[in-house]
Coordinates of C-alpha atoms (C1' of nucleotides) in Angstrom, one line a residue:
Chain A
X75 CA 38.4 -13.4 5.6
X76 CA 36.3 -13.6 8.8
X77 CA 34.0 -10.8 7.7
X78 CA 32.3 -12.9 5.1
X79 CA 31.2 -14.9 7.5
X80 CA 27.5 -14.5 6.8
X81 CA 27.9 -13.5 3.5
X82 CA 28.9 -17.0 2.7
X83 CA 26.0 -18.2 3.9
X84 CA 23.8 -15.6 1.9
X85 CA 25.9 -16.2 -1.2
X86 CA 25.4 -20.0 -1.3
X87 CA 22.2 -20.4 0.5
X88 CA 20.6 -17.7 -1.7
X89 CA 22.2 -17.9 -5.5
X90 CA 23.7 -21.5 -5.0
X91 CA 26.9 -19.2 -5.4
X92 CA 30.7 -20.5 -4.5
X93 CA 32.0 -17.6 -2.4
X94 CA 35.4 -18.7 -3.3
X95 CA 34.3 -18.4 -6.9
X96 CA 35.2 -14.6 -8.6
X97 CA 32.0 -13.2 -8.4
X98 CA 31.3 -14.2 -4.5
X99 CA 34.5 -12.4 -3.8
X100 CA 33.4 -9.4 -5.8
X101 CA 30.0 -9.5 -3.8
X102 CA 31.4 -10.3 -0.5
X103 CA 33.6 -6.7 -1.0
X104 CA 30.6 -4.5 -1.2
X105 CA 28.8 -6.6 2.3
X106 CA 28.2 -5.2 5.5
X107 CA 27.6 -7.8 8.4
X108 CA 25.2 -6.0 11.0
X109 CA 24.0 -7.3 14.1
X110 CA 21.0 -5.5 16.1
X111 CA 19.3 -5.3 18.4
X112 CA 15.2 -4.9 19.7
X113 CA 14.6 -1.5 18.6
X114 CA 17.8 -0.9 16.9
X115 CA 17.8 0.8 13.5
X116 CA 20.0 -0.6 10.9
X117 CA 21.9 2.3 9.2
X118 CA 20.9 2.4 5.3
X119 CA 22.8 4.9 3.0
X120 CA 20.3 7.7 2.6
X121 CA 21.7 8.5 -0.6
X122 CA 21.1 4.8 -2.2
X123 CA 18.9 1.9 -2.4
X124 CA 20.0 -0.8 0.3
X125 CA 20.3 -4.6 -0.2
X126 CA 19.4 -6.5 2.7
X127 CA 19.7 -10.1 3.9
X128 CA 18.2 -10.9 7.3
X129 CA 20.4 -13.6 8.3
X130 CA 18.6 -14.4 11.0
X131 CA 15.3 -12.4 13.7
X132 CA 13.1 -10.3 12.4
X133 CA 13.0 -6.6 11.5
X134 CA 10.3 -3.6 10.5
X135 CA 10.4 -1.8 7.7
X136 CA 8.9 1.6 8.8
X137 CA 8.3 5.5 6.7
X138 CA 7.7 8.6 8.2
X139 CA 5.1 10.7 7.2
X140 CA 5.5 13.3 9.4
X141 CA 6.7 13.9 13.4
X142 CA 4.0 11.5 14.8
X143 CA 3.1 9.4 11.8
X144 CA 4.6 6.6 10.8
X145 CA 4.0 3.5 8.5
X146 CA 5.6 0.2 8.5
X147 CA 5.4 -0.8 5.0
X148 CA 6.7 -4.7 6.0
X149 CA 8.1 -7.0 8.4
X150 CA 10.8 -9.2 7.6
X151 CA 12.2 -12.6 8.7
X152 CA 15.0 -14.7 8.6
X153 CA 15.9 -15.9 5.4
X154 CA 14.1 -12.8 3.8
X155 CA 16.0 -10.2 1.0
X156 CA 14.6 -6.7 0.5
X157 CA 15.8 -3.2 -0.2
X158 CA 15.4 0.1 1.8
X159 CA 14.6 2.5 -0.2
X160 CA 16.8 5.7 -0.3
X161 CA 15.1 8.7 1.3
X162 CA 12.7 10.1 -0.9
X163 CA 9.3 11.7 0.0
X164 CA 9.5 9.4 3.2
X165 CA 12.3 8.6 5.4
X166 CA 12.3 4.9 5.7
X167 CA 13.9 2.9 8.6
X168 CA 14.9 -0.3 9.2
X169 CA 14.6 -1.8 12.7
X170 CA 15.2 -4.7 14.7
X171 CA 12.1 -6.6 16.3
X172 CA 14.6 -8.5 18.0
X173 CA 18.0 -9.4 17.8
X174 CA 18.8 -10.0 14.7
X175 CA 22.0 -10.5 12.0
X176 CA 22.2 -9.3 8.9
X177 CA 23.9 -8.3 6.1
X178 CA 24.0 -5.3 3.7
X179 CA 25.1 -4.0 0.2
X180 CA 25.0 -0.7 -2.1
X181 CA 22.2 -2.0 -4.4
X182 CA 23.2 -0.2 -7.5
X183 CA 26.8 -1.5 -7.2
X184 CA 25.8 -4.7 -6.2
X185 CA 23.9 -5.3 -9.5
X186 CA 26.4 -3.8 -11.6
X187 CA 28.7 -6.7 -10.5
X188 CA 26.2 -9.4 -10.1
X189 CA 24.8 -9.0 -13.9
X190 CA 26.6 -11.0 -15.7
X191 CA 25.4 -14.1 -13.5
X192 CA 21.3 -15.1 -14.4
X193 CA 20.8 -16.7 -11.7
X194 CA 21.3 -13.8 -9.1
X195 CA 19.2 -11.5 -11.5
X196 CA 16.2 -13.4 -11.4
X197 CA 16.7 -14.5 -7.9
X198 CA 16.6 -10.9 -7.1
X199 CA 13.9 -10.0 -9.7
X200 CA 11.3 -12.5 -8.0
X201 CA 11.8 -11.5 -4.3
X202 CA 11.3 -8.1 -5.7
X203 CA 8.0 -9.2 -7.3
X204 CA 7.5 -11.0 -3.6
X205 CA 8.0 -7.9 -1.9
X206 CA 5.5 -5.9 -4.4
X207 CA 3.0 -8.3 -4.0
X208 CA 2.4 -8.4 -0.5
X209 CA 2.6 -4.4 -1.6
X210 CA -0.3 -4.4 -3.1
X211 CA -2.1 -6.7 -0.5
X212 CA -1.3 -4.2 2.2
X213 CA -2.7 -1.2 0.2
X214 CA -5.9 -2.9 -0.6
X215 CA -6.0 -3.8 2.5
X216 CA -5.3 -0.2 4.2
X217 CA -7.8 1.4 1.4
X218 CA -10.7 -0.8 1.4
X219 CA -10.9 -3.1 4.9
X220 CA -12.3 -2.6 8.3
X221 CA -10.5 -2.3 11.2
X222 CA -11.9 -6.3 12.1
X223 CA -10.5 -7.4 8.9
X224 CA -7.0 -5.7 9.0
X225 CA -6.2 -7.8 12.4
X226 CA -7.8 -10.5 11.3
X227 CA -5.4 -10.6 8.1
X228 CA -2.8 -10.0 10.1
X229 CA -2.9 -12.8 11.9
X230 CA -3.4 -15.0 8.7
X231 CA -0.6 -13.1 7.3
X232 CA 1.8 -14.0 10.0
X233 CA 0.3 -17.5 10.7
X234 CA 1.5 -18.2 7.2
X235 CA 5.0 -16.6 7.6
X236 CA 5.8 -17.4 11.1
X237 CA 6.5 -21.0 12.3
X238 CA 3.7 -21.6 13.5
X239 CA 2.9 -24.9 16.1
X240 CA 0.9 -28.1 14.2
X241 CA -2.3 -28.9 14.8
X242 CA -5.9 -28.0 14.7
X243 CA -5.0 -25.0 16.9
X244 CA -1.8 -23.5 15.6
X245 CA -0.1 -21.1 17.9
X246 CA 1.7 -18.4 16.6
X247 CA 4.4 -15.8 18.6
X248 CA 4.2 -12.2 17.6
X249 CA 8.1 -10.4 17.5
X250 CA 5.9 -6.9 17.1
X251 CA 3.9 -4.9 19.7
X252 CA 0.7 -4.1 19.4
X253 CA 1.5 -0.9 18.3
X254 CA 3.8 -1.8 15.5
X255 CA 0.6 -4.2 14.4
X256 CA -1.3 -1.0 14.4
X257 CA 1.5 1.6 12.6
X258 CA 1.5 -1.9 10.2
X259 CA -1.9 -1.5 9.4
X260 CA -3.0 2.0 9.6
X261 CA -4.7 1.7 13.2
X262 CA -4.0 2.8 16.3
X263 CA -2.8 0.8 19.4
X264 CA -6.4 0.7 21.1
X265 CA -8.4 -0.5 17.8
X266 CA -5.5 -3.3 17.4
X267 CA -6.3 -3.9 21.0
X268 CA -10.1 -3.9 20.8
X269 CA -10.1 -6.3 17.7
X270 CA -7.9 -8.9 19.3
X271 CA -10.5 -8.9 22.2
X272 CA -13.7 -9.3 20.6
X273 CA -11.8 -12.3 18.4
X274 CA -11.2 -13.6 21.5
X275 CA -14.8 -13.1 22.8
X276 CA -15.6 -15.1 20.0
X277 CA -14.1 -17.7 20.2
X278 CA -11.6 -17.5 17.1
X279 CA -8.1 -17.0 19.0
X280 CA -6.9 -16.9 22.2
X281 CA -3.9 -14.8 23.8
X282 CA -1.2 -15.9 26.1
X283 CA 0.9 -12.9 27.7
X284 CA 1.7 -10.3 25.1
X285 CA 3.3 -12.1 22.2
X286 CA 1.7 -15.4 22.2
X287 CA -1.6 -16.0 19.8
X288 CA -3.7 -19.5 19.5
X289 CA -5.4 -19.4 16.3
X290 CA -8.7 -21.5 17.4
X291 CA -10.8 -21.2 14.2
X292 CA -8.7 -20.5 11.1
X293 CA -12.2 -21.0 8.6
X294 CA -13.9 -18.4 11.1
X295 CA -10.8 -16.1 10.9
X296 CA -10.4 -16.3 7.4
X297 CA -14.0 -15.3 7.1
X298 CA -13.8 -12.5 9.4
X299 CA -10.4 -11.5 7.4
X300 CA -13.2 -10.8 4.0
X301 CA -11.0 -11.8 1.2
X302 CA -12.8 -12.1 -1.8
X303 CA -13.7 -15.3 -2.8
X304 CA -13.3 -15.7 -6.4
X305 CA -15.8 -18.7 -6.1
X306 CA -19.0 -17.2 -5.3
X307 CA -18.5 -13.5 -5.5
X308 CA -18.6 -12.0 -9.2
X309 CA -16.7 -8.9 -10.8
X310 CA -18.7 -6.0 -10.4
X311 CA -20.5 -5.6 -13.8
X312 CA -18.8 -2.0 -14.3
X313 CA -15.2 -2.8 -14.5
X314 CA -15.9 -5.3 -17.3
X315 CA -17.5 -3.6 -19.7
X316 CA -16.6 -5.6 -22.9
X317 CA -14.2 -7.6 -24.0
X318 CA -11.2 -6.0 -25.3
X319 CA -9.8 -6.7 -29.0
X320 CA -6.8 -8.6 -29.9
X321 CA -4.8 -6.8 -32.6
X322 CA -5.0 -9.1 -35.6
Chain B
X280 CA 5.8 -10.8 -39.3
X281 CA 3.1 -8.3 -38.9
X282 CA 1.8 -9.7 -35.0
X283 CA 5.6 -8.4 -33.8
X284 CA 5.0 -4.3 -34.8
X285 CA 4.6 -3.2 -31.5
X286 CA 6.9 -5.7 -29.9
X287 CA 9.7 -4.2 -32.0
X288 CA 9.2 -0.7 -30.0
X289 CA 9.0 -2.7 -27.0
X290 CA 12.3 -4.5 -27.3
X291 CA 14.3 -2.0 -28.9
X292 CA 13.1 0.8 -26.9
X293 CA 13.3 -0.7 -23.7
X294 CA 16.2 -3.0 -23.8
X295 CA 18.2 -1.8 -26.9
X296 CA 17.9 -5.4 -28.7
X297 CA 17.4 -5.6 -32.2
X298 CA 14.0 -7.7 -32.7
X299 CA 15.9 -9.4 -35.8
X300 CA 18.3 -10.9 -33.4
X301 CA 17.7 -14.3 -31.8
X302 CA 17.3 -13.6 -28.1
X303 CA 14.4 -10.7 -29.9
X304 CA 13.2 -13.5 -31.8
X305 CA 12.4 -15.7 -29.2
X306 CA 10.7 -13.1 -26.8
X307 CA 8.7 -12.1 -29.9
X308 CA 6.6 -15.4 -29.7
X309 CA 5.6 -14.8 -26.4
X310 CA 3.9 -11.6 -27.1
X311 CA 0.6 -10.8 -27.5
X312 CA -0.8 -7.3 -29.1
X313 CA -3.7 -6.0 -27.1
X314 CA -5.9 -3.3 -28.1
X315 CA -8.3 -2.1 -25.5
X316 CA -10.8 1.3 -24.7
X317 CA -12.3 2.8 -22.2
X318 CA -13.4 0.3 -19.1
X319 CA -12.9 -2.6 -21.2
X320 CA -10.4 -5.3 -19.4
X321 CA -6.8 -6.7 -20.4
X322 CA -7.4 -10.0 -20.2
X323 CA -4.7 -12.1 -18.6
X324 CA -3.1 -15.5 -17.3
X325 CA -5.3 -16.2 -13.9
X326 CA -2.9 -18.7 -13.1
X327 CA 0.3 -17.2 -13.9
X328 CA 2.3 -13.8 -13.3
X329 CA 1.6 -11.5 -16.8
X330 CA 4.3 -9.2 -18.0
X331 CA 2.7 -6.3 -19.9
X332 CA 4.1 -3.0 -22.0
X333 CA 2.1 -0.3 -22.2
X334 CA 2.4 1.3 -25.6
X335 CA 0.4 3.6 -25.7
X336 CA -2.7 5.0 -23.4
X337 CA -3.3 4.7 -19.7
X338 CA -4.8 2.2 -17.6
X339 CA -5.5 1.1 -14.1
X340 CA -4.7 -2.0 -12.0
X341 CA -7.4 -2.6 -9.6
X342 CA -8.2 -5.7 -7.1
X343 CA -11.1 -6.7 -6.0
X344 CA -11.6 -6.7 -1.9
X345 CA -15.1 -8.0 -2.2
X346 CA -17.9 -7.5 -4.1
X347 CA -18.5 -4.1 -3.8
X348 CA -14.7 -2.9 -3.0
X349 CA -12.3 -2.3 -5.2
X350 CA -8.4 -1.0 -4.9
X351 CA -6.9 0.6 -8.0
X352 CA -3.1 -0.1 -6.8
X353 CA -1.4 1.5 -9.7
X354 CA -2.5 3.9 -13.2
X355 CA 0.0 3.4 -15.7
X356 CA 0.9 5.6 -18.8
X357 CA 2.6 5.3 -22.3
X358 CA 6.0 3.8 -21.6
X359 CA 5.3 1.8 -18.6
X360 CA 6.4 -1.8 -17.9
X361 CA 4.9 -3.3 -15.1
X362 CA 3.2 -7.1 -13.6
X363 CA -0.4 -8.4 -13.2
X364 CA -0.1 -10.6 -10.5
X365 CA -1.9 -14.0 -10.7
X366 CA -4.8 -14.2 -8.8
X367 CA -4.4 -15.2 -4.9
X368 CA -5.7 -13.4 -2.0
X369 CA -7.3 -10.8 -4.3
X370 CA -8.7 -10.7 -8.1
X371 CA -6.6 -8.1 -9.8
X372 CA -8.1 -6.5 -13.3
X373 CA -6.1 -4.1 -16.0
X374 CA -8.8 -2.0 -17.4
X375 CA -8.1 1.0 -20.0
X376 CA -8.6 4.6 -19.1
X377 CA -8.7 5.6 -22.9
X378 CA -7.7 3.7 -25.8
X379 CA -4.5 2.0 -25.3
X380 CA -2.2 -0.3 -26.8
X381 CA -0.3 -2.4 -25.0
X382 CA 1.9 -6.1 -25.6
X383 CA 1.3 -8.2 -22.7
X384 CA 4.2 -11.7 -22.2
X385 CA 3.6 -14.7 -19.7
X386 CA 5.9 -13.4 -17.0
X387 CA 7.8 -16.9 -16.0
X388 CA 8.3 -17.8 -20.0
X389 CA 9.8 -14.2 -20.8
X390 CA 12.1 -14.4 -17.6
X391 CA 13.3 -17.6 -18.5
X392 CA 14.1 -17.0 -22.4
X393 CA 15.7 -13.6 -21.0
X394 CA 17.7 -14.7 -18.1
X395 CA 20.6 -14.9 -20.4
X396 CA 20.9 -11.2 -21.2
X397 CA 21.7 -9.0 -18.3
X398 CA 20.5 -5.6 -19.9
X399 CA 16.8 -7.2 -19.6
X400 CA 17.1 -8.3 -16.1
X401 CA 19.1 -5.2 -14.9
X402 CA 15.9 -3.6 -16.3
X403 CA 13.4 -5.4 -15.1
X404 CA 14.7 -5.6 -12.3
X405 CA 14.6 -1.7 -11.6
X406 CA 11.4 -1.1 -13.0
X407 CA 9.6 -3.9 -11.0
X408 CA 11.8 -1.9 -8.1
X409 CA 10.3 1.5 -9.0
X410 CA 6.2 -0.1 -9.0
X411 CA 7.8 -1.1 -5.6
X412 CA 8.7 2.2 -4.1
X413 CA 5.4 3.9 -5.9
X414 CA 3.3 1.4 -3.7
X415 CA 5.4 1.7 -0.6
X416 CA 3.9 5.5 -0.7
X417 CA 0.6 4.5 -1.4
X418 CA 0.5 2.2 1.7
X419 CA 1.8 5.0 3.7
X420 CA -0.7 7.3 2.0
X421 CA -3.0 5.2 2.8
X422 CA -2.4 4.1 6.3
X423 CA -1.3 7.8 7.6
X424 CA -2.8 10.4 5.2
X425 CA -5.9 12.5 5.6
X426 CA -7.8 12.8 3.0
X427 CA -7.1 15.8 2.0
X428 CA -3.3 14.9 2.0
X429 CA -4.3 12.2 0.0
X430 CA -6.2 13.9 -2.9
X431 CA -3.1 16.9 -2.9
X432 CA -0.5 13.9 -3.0
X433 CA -2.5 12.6 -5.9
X434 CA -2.4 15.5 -7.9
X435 CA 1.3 16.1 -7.3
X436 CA 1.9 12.3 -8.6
X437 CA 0.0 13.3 -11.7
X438 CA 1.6 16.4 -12.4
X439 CA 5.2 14.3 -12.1
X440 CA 3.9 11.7 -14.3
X441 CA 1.6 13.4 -16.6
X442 CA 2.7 15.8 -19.2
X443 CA 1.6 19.0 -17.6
X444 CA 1.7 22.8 -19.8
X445 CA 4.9 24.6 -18.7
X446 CA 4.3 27.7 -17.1
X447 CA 4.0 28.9 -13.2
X448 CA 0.8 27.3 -12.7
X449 CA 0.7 24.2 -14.9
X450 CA -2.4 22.4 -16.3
X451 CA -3.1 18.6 -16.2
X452 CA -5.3 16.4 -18.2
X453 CA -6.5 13.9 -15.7
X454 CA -7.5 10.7 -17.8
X455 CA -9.7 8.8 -14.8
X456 CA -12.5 9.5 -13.3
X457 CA -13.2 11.1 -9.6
X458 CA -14.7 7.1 -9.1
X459 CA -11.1 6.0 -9.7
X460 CA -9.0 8.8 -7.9
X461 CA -11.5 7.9 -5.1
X462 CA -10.7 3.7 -5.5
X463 CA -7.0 4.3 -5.9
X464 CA -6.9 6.8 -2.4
X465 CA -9.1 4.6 -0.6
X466 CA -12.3 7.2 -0.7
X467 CA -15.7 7.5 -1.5
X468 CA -16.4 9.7 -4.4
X469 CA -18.0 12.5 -2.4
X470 CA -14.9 12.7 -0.2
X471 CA -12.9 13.5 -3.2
X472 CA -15.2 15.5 -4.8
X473 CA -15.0 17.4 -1.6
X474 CA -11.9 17.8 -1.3
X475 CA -11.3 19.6 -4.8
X476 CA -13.5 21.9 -3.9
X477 CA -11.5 23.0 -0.8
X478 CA -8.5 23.3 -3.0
X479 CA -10.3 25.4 -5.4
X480 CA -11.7 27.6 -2.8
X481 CA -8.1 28.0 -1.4
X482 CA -7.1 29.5 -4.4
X483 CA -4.4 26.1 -5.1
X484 CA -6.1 24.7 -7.9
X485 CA -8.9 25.8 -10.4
X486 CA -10.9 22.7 -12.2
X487 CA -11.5 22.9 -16.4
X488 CA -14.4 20.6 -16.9
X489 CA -14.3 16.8 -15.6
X490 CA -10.6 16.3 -16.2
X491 CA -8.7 20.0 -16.4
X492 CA -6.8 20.6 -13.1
X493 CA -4.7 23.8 -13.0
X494 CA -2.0 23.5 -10.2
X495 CA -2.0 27.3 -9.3
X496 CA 0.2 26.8 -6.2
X497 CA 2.5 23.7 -6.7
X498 CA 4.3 25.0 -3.2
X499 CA 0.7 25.2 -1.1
X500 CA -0.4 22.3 -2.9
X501 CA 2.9 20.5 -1.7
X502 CA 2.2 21.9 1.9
X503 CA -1.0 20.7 1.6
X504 CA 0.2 17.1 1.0
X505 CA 1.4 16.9 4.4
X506 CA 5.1 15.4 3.0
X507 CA 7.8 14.7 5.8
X508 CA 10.4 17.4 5.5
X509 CA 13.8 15.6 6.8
X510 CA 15.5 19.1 7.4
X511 CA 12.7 20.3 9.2
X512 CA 11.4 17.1 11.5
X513 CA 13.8 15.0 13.3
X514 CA 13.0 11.2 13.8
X515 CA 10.9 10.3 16.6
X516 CA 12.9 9.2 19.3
X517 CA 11.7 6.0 20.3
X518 CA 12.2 4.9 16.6
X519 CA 16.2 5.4 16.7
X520 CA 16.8 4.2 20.5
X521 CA 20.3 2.9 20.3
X522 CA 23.2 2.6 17.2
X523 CA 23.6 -0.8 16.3
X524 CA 27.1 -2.1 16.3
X525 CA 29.1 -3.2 13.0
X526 CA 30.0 -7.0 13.1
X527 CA 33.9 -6.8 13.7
Chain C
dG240 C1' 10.3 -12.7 44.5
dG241 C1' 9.1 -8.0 44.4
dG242 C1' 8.8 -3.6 42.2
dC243 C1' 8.9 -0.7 38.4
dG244 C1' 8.4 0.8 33.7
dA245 C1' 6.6 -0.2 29.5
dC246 C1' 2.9 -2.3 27.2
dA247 C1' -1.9 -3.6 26.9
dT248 C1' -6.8 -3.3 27.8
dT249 C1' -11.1 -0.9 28.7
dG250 C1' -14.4 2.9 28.8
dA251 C1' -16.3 7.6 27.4
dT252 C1' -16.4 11.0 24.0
dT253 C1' -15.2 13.2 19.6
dT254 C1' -14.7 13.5 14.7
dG255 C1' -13.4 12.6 9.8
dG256 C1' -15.1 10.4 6.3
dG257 C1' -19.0 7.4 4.9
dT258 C1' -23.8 7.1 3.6
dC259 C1' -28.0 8.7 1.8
dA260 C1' -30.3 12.0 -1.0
dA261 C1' -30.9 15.5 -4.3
dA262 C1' -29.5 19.0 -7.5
dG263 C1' -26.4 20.5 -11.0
dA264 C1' -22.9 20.3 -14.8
dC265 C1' -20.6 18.2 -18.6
dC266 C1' -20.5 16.0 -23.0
dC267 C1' -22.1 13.1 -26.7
dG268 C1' -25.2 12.0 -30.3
dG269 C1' -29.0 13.3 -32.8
Chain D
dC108 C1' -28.7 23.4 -30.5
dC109 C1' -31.1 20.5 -27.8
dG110 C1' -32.0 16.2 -24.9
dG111 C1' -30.6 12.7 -21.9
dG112 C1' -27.5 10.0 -19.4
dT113 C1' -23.6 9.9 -16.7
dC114 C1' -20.5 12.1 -13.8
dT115 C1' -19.9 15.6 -10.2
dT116 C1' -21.1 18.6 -6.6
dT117 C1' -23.4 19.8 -2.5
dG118 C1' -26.0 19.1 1.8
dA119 C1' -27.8 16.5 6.0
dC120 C1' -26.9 12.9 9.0
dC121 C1' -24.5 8.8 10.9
dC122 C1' -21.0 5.6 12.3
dA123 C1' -16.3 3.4 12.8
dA124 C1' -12.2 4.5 14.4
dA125 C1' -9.5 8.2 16.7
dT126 C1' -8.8 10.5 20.9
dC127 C1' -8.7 11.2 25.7
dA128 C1' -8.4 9.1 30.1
dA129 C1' -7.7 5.6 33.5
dT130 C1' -6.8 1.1 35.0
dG131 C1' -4.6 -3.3 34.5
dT132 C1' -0.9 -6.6 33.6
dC133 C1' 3.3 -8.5 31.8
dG134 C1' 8.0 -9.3 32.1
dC135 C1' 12.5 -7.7 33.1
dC136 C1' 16.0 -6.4 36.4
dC137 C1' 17.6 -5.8 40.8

DNA sequence: GGGCGACATTGATTTGGGTCAAAGACCCGG
DNA sequence: CCGGGTCTTTGACCCAAATCAATGTCGCCC
C-alpha cells in the first residue's frame, strides 16, 4: 500500500495508532497524500470540512473577503493538524509557503470512523482548542493593537514556533513575504515594511536578505509587542462589577 | 442531589446521557452552578482551560490587551457550550449581558472522565469547531472590513443567532451595549454609533430604543456587509498560481 | 556572473476612524 | 410623573495607517 506512506507516519506519530491495526486501515482509506509547492493551493472539498496534516514545510491558511481582500487566518508547520473550513461566507484557501507534503481527509467521515477510539478524539479536540486559541490571540490582536505591536507579535509569534538558532540573539527565517505578514495581520505591505525598519533603527532586530530575522532584544520586543501584563496592570474596574453568586 | 439541577439539562440535552448513569454521575461532580447578572464576572480556573454551559442568558468573552483595551472575542446565548481559556498572552473574562445561568467544568478533568464516550467527544469536538470558524470570520472582519461592513456583519450575525420576529423586516432585541458591539468589532463607540445612524438614514434599519433594531432590508443590509460572493468574484490570480499534483 | 522580475523599502499625500467635547435620549427609581 | 445617571448621538478636529509613487535590492535562472 504505497499510498499510506505518509499516513503511517501521521497515524503513529500523531494518535500512537498501529496502521496495520483496523482502524488505521479504515483511516488510511479516506487520506489524500498531497505534495505542493511555493504558492500552490491545496484543493479542499468546498462542500466539507478538511482534515489536514502538514507532513512536512509550511502553508497559509488564507479567506477572501472580497476581489482584493484577503485574510490569512494562520500559518501552519510541519507536524501541525488543522481543518479548512468549507466555503461559507469566505472562501478559504490553503497554500503552500514552500514545498510542502501533506496529507488530507473528509473531516465528517473521518470522525465518524475514528470515534470509537478516545485517544484520536481528544487528540483532535485539543489541536482544535490550539487552533482557536491562537484564534482569539489574532483577533485581539487585529481589533485592539497598533501596527508596531502586530509585527512586533509576529515576530514573537514565530520566534516561538519556528526553530529558531540558540543564543542571546536567536535568529529566525521567515517562509512568508512581507506581504503575507501584512494580509496575516490586517496591514498592508509598506506598514509591515516600515515597522521592521524602525525595529531595526532601534536596535531590537536585525534583517539579513528577505527571510532572515535576528531577534537582538527579545525583553525590548516583547515590550514593544504590549501584551498585557497580568503583574502590574489591573482589570479595568468596569468589567468587574461584583462578584457573581454560586447557586447553593 | 439538588447542586446537579441544571447539570441534568446539560447532559441530557446535549449529549443524550442519562445523569443517573455512571459516566453522568461522574461528570456531575465536576460541575459547578453559576448564577450571574448584568457586568458581573464568571469566575474561572486562571490556571486551567474551563468548560462552561450556558443555560440560560447571554454573555460575553472578552481579553484584556492592556489596561485600557479590551476584545470581546465571542457573545454567547442560551444553549451554547464553549471554553475560557487559561490565562497566557492575554487575560480573558466571562461577564453576563443579563441574568444568566450557566454550569461551568474544569476542562482537562471533564475531558478525561469523558474520553470514554464518543457521543461527548464527537460533540465537543464540533462545537469547539464551530467557536473556531465564528472567530475565523471575526479575524477576517477584523483584519479586512470597514467599519461599516463590520457593524452590518454584526447585525446579520445577531439576527442568525438571536430570535428575531418573523415577518419581511424582522426585529432584534440586542442584549449588549453599543460599548460592547464597539469592543467585539474592534471600534470606538462613536464609530458605531455612527454607523447606525447611516443605516438608519439609508432606510436598512430603523432603531427602537437602546436595543430594538429593525432589519428593514436584510438584502441591502447583506450588500452592505461587503460578503465575498463566489459566483460573482473569481479568486485573485496570484493566490491559485499552479495545481498542485496528487502524490501517485 | 549578469540581467531580469518579483519583492522590499522609502517618501509624499490622503483618509477612515479615533479623540475630544458637548448635547440629547432612554430608563429606572422615587 | 419627574429627576438624575448612564448610555447614545452628533460635531469638530487629529492622527495612524492606507494609498500613491518611485527607487532600491534580492535571488533565481540563463
Amino acid at each position: 500500500m504505497p499510498k499510506l506512506g505518509s499516513c503511517n507516519v501521521f497515524l503513529r506519530a500523531t494518535f500512537g495508532i498501529d496502521p496495520g491495526a483496523e482502524i488505521g486501515r479504515q483511516l488510511g482509506e479516506l487520506a489524500t497524500q498531497v505534495q505542493v509547492m511555493r504558492g500552490q493551493e491545496v484543493q479542499t472539498d468546498p462542500a466539507d470540512t478538511t482534515l489536514v496534516f502538514l507532513a512536512s514545510g509550511a502553508t497559509k491558511l488564507g479567506a477572501q473577503a472580497s476581489r482584493e481582500r484577503h485574510q490569512i487566518v494562520a500559518f501552519h508547520f510541519g507536524g501541525d493538524i488543522f481543518t479548512v473550513p468549507a466555503v461559507s461566507m469566505h472562501r478559504y484557501m490553503l497554500i503552500g509557503l514552500c514545498e510542502s507534503t501533506l496529507t488530507t481527509f473528509p473531516a465528517r467521515q473521518f470522525y465518524d470512523r475514528a470515534a470509537s477510539n478516545p485517544w484520536i478524539m481528544r487528540a483532535l479536540l485539543e489541536r482544535s482548542q490550539t487552533a482557536l486559541f491562537r484564534c482569539r490571540d489574532k483577533a485581539v490582536n487585529l481589533g485592539q493593537k497598533s501596527a508596531g505591536e502586530r509585527v512586533a507579535g509576529f515576530l514573537l509569534a514565530m520566534w516561538e514556533r519556528l526553530d529558531a538558532s540558540e543564543g542571546p540573539s536567536p535568529m529566525i527565517d521567515l517562509p512568508m513575504s512581507r506581504g503575507d505578514i501584512g494580509e496575516s495581520l490586517g496591514l498592508k505591505i509598506e506598514t509591515v515594511s516600515r515597522q521592521f525598519t524602525k525595529l531595526r533603527e532601534a536596535g531590537i532586530i536585525d534583517t539579513h536578505g528577505r527571510s532572515g530575522v535576528s531577534l537582538l532584544d527579545l525583553p525590548r520586543l516583547a515590550e514593544q509587542a504590549g501584551y498585557y501584563d497580568r503583574n502590574t496592570v489591573p482589570p479595568r474596574p468596569e468589567w468587574v462589577e461584583r462578584k457573581p453568586e454560586l447557586v447553593p
